[in-house]
Short mmCIF file of C-alpha atoms and ligand atoms in Angstrom, two decimals:
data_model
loop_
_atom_site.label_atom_id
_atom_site.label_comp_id
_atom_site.label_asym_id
_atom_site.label_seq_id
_atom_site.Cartn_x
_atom_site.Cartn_y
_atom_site.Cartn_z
CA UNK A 1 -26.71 -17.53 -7.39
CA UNK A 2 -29.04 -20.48 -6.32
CA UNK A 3 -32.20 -20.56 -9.12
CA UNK A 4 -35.80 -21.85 -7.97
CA UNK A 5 -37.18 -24.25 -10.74
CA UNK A 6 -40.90 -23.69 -10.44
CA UNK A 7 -42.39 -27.28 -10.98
CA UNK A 8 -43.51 -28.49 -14.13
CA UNK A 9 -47.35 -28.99 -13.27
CA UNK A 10 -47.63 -25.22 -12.44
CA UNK A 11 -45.60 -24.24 -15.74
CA UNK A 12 -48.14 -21.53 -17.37
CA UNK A 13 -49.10 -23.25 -20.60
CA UNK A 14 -51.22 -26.01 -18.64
CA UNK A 15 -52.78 -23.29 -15.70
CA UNK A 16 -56.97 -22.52 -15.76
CA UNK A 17 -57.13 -18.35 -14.52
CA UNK A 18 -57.68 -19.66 -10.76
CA UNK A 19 -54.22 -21.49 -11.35
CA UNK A 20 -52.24 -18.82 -12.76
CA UNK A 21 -53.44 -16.50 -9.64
CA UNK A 22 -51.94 -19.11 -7.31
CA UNK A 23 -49.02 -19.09 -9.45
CA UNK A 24 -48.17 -15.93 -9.44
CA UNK A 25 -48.60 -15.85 -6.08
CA UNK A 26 -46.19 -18.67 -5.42
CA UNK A 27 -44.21 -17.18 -7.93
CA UNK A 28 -43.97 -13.94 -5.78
CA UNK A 29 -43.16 -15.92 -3.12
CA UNK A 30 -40.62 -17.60 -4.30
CA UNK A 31 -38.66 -14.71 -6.03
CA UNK A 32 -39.14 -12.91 -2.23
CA UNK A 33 -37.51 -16.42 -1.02
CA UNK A 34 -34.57 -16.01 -3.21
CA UNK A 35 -33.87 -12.45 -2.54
CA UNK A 36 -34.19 -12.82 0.64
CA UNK A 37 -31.55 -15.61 0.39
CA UNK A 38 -28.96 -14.04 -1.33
CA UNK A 39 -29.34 -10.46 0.38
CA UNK A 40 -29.06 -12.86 3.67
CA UNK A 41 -26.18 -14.63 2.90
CA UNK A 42 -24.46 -12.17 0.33
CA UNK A 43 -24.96 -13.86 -2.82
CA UNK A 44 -25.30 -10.93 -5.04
CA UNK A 45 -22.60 -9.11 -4.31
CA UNK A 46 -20.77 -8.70 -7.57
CA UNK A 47 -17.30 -9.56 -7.86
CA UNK A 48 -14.52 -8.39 -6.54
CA UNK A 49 -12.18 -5.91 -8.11
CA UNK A 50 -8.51 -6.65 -6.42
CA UNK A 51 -6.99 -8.51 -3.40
CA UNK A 52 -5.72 -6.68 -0.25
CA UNK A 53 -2.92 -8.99 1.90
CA UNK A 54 -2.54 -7.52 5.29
CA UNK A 55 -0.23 -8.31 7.76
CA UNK A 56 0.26 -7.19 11.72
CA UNK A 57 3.03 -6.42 13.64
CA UNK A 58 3.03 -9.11 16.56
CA UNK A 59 5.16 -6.81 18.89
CA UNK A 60 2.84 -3.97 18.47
CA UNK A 61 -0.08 -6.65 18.63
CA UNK A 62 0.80 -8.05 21.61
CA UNK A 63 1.50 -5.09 24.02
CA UNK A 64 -2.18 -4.71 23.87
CA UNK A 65 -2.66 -8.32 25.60
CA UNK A 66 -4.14 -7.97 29.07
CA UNK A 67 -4.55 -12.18 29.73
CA UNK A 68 -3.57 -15.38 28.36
CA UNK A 69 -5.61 -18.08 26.66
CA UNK A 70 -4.57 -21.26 24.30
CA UNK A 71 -5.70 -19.80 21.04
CA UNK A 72 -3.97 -16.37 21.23
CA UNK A 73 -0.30 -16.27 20.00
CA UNK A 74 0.92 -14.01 21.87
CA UNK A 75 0.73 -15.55 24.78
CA UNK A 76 3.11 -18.37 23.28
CA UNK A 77 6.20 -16.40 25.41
CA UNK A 78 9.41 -17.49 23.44
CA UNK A 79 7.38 -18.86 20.64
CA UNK A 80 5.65 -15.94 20.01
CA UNK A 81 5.69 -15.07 16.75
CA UNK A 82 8.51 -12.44 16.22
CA UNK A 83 7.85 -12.04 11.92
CA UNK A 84 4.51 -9.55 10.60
CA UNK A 85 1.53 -12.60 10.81
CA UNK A 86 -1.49 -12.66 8.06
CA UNK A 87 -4.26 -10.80 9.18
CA UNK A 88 -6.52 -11.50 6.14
CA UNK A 89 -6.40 -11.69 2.14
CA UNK A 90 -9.09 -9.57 1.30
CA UNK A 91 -11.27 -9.02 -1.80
CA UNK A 92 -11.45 -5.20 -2.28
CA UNK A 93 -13.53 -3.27 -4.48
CA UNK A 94 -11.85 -0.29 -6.57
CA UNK A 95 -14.20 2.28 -4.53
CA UNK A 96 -12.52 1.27 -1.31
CA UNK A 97 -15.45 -0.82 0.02
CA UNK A 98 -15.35 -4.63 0.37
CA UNK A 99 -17.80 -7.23 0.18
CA UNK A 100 -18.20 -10.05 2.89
CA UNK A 101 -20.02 -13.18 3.82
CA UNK A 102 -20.67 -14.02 -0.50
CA UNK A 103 -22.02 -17.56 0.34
CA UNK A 104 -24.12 -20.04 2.85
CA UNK A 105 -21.34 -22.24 3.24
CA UNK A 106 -20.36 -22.65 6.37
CA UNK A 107 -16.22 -22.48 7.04
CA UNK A 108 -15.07 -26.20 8.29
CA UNK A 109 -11.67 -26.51 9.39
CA UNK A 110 -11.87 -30.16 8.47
CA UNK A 111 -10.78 -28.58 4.97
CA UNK A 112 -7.81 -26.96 6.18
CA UNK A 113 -6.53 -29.53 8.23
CA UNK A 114 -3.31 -30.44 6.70
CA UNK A 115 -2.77 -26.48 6.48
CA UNK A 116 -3.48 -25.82 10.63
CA UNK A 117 0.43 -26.22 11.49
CA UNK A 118 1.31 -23.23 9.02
CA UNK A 119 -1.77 -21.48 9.94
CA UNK A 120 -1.01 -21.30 13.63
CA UNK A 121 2.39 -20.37 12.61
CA UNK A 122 1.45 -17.60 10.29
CA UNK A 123 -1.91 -17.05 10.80
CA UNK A 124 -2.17 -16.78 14.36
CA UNK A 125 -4.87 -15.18 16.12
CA UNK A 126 -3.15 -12.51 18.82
CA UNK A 127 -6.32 -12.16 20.89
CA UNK A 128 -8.96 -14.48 23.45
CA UNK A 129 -11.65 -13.13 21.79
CA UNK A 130 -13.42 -15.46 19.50
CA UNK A 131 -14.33 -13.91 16.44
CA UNK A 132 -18.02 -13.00 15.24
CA UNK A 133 -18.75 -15.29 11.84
CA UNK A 134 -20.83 -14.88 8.78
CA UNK A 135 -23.66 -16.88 10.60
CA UNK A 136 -24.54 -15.21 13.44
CA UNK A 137 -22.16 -17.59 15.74
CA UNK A 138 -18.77 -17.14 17.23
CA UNK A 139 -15.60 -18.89 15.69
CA UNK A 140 -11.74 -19.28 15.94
CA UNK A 141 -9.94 -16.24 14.02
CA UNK A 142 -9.69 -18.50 10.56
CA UNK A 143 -13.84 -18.51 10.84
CA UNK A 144 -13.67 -15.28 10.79
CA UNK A 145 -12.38 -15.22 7.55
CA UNK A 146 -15.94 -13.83 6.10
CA UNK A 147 -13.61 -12.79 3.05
CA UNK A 148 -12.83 -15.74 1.71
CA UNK A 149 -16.16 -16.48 -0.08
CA UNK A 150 -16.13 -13.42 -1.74
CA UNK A 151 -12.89 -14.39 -3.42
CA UNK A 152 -14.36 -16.54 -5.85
CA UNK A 153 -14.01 -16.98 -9.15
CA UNK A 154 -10.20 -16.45 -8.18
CA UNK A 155 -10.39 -18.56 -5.48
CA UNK A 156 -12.84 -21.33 -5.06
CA UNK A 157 -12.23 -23.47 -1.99
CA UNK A 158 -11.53 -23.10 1.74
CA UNK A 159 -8.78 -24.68 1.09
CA UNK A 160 -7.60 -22.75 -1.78
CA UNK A 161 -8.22 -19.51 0.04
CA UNK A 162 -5.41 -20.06 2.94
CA UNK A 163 -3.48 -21.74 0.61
CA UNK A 164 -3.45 -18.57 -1.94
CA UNK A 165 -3.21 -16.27 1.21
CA UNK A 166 -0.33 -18.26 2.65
CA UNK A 167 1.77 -18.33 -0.58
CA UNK A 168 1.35 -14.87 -1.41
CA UNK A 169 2.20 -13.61 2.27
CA UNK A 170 5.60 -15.93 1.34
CA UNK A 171 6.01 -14.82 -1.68
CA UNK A 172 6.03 -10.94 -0.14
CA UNK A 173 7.85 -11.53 2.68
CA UNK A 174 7.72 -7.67 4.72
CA UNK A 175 9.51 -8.74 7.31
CA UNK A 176 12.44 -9.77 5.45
CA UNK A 177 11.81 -6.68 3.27
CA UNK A 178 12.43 -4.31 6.58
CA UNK A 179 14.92 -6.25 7.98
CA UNK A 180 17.11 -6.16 5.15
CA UNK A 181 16.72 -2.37 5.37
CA UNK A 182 17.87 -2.05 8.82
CA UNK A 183 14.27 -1.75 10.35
CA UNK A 184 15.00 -4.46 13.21
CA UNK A 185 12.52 -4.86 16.37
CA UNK A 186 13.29 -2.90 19.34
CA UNK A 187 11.71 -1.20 22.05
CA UNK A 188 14.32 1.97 22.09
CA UNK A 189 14.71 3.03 18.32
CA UNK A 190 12.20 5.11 16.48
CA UNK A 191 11.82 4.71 12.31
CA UNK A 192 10.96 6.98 9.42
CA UNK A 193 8.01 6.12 7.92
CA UNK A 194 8.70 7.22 4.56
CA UNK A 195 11.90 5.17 5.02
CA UNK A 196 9.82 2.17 5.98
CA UNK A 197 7.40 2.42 2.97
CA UNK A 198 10.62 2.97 0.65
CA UNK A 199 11.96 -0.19 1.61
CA UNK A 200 8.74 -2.16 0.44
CA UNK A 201 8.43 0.28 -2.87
CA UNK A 202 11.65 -0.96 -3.60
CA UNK A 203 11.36 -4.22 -2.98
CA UNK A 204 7.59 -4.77 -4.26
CA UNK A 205 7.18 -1.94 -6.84
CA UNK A 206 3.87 -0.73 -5.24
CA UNK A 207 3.47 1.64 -2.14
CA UNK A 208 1.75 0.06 0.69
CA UNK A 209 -1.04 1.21 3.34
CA UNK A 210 0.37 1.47 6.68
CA UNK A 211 -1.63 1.12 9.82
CA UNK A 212 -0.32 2.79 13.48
CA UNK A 213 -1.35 2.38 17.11
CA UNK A 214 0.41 4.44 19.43
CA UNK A 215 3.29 5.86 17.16
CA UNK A 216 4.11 1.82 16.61
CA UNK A 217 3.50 0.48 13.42
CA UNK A 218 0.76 -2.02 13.56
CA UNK A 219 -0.19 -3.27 9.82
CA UNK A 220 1.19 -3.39 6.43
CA UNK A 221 -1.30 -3.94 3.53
CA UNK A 222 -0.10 -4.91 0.21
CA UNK A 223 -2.19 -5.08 -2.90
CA UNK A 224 -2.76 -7.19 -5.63
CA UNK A 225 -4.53 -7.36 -9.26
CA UNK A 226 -6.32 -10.78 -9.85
CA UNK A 227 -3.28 -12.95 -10.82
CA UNK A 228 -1.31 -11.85 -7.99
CA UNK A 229 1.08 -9.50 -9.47
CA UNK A 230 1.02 -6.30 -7.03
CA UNK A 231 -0.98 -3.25 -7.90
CA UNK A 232 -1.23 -0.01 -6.03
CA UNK A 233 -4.33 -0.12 -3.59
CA UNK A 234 -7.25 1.76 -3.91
CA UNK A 235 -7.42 4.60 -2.89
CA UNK A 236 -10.65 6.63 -3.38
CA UNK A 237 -12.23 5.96 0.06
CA UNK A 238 -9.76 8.67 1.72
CA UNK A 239 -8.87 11.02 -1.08
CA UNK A 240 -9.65 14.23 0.35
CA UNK A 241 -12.10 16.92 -1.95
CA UNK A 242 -8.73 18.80 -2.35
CA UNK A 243 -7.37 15.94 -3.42
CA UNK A 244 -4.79 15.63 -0.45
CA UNK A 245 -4.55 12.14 1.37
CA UNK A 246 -6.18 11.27 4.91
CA UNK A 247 -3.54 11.82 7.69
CA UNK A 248 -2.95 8.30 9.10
CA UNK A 249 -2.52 8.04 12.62
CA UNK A 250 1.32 7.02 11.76
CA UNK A 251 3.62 9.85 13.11
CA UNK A 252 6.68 10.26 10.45
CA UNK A 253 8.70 7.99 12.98
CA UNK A 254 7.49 5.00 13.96
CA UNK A 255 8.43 2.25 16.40
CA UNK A 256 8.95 -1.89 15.59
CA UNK A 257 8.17 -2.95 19.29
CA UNK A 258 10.24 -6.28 19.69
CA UNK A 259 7.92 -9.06 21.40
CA UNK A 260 7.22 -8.52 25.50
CA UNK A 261 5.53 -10.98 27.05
CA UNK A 262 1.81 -10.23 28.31
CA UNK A 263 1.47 -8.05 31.59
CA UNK A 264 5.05 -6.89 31.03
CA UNK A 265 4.84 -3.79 29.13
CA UNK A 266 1.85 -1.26 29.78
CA UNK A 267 -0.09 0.71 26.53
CA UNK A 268 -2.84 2.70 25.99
CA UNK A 269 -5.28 1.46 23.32
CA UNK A 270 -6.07 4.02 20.48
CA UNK A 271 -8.17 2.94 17.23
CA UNK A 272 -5.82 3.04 14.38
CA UNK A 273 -6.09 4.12 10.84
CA UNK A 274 -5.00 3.66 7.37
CA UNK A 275 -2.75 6.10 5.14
CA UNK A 276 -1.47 5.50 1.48
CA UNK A 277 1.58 6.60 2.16
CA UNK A 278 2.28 8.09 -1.19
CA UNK A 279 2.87 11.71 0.13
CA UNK A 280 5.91 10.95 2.32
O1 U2P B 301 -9.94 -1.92 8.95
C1 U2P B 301 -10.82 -2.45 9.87
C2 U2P B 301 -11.43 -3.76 9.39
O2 U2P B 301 -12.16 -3.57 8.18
C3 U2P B 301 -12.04 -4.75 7.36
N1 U2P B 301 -11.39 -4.36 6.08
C4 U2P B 301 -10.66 -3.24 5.97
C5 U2P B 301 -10.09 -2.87 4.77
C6 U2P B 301 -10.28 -3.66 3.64
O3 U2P B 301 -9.79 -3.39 2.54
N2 U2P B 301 -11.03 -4.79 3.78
C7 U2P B 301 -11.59 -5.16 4.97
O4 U2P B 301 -12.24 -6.18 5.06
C8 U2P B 301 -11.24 -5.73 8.16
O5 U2P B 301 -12.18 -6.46 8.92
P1 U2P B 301 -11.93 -7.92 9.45
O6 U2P B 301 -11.77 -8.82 8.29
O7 U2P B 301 -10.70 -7.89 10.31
O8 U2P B 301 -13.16 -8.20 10.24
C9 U2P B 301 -10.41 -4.81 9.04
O9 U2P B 301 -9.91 -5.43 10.17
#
């Protein structure tokens, strides 16, 4: 929160009536200033309550690609990436909304420079689009990252933000997770879902959100209490009046689409959505 220091030859111990109007004018003024501010650039939006890691699914990413560009991964053909890549770490609040955009700095990948190699790695973007930022401009997929601001007083740096984000994603590696159950890429088999979200309850003692598009799974969201340790994820946003959960958009089988390179394989787009999969 940035504070306004009125100055000291206006303070209201020294002002004549005529004085005092104009200051509490200026004062008016100035408190309008500052809430303008922080409503602008999302300074008062009170801390977070837990962190949410998500992660995509490359091969279901990437079927989606309609043309190439440098920045988008999936248009590195063999090098695409063929493990789930970081879509975000975000701040959540317990209510199921989020807050975004929590300061005026601006991101500068000058900070992040000696992380860039594992970013592009992990942390690939797997679109041309460049993404909208906090400020009104357009920026790669890591300026995008309107979330890390808000993870403060957790996280306090640019720097400290994809750092966290990257060791965590190690730390809970889901593609090793499925892979060691048997779920392996392919373009033929289909999956249970409740046999895919077993797999990470057993391996991370939490359930996870799962996000579909087209019967192929597209995200996996893990969540965590402030000190990392996992946590179930919130779940009040989608908790039905009968207390039933939102029907994702994830049939109970779902597909692992191994990696096709762009123009070869041919999929309708369909918004996806996100289930707790606690009902399975
Ligand atoms: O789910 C669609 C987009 O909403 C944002 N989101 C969703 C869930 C959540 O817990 N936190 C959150 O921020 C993401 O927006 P993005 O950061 O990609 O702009 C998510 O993609």
């Amino acid at each position: 929160m940035r504070i306004c220091r009125v100055p000291d030859s206006l303070s209201p111990s020294m002002a004549s009536p005529s004085s005092l109007l104009r200051l509490t004018v200026l004062a008016a003024v100035v408190a309008a200033v500052a809430i303008a501010g922080e409503a602008d650039d999302g300074g008062n939006q009170r801390e977070f309550d837990y962190f949410k890691l998500t992660v995509q699914w490359p091969g279901t990413f990437c079927r989606r690609t309609r043309h190439c560009c440098s920045s988008n991964a999936c248009c590195r053909g063999s090098n695409a990436p063929a493990e789930f890549t970081i879509h975000g770490l975000w701040p959540d609040y317990n209510d199921g909304t989020w807050p975004a955009c929590c300061s005026r700095s601006r991101f500068n990948e000058k900070e992040i420079s000696t992380l860039v190699g594992a970013l592009e790695k992990y942390w690939p973007s797997l679109s041309c689009g460049s993404s909208s930022t906090c400020h009104g401009g357009k920026g790669s997929f890591w300026a995008h990252e309107k979330h890390g601001t808000c993870s403060f007083p957790v996280v306090r740096d640019e720097y400290n933000y994809f750092l966290t984000a990257l060791n965590v994603y190690f730390k809970y590696n889901v593609t090793k997770v499925l892979n060691d159950a048997g779920y392996l890429p392919s373009n033929t088999e289909k999956y249970p879902l409740g046999g895919i979200v077993s797999a990470i309850q057993n391996a991370f003692h939490v359930t996870p959100e799962i996000a579909c598009s087209n019967g192929a799974l597209q995200e996996v969201r893990l969540c965590f209490y402030k000190d990392f340790q996992p946590r179930e994820c919130a779940v009040g946003s989608i908790l039905l009046p009968d207390m039933s959960l939102l029907k994702s958009s994830c049939p109970k089988y779902v597909s692992l689409p191994a990696y096709v390179s762009p123009g070869q394989a041919k999929t309708e787009w369909t918004s996806s959505s996100v289930l707790q999969v606690e009902d399975l």
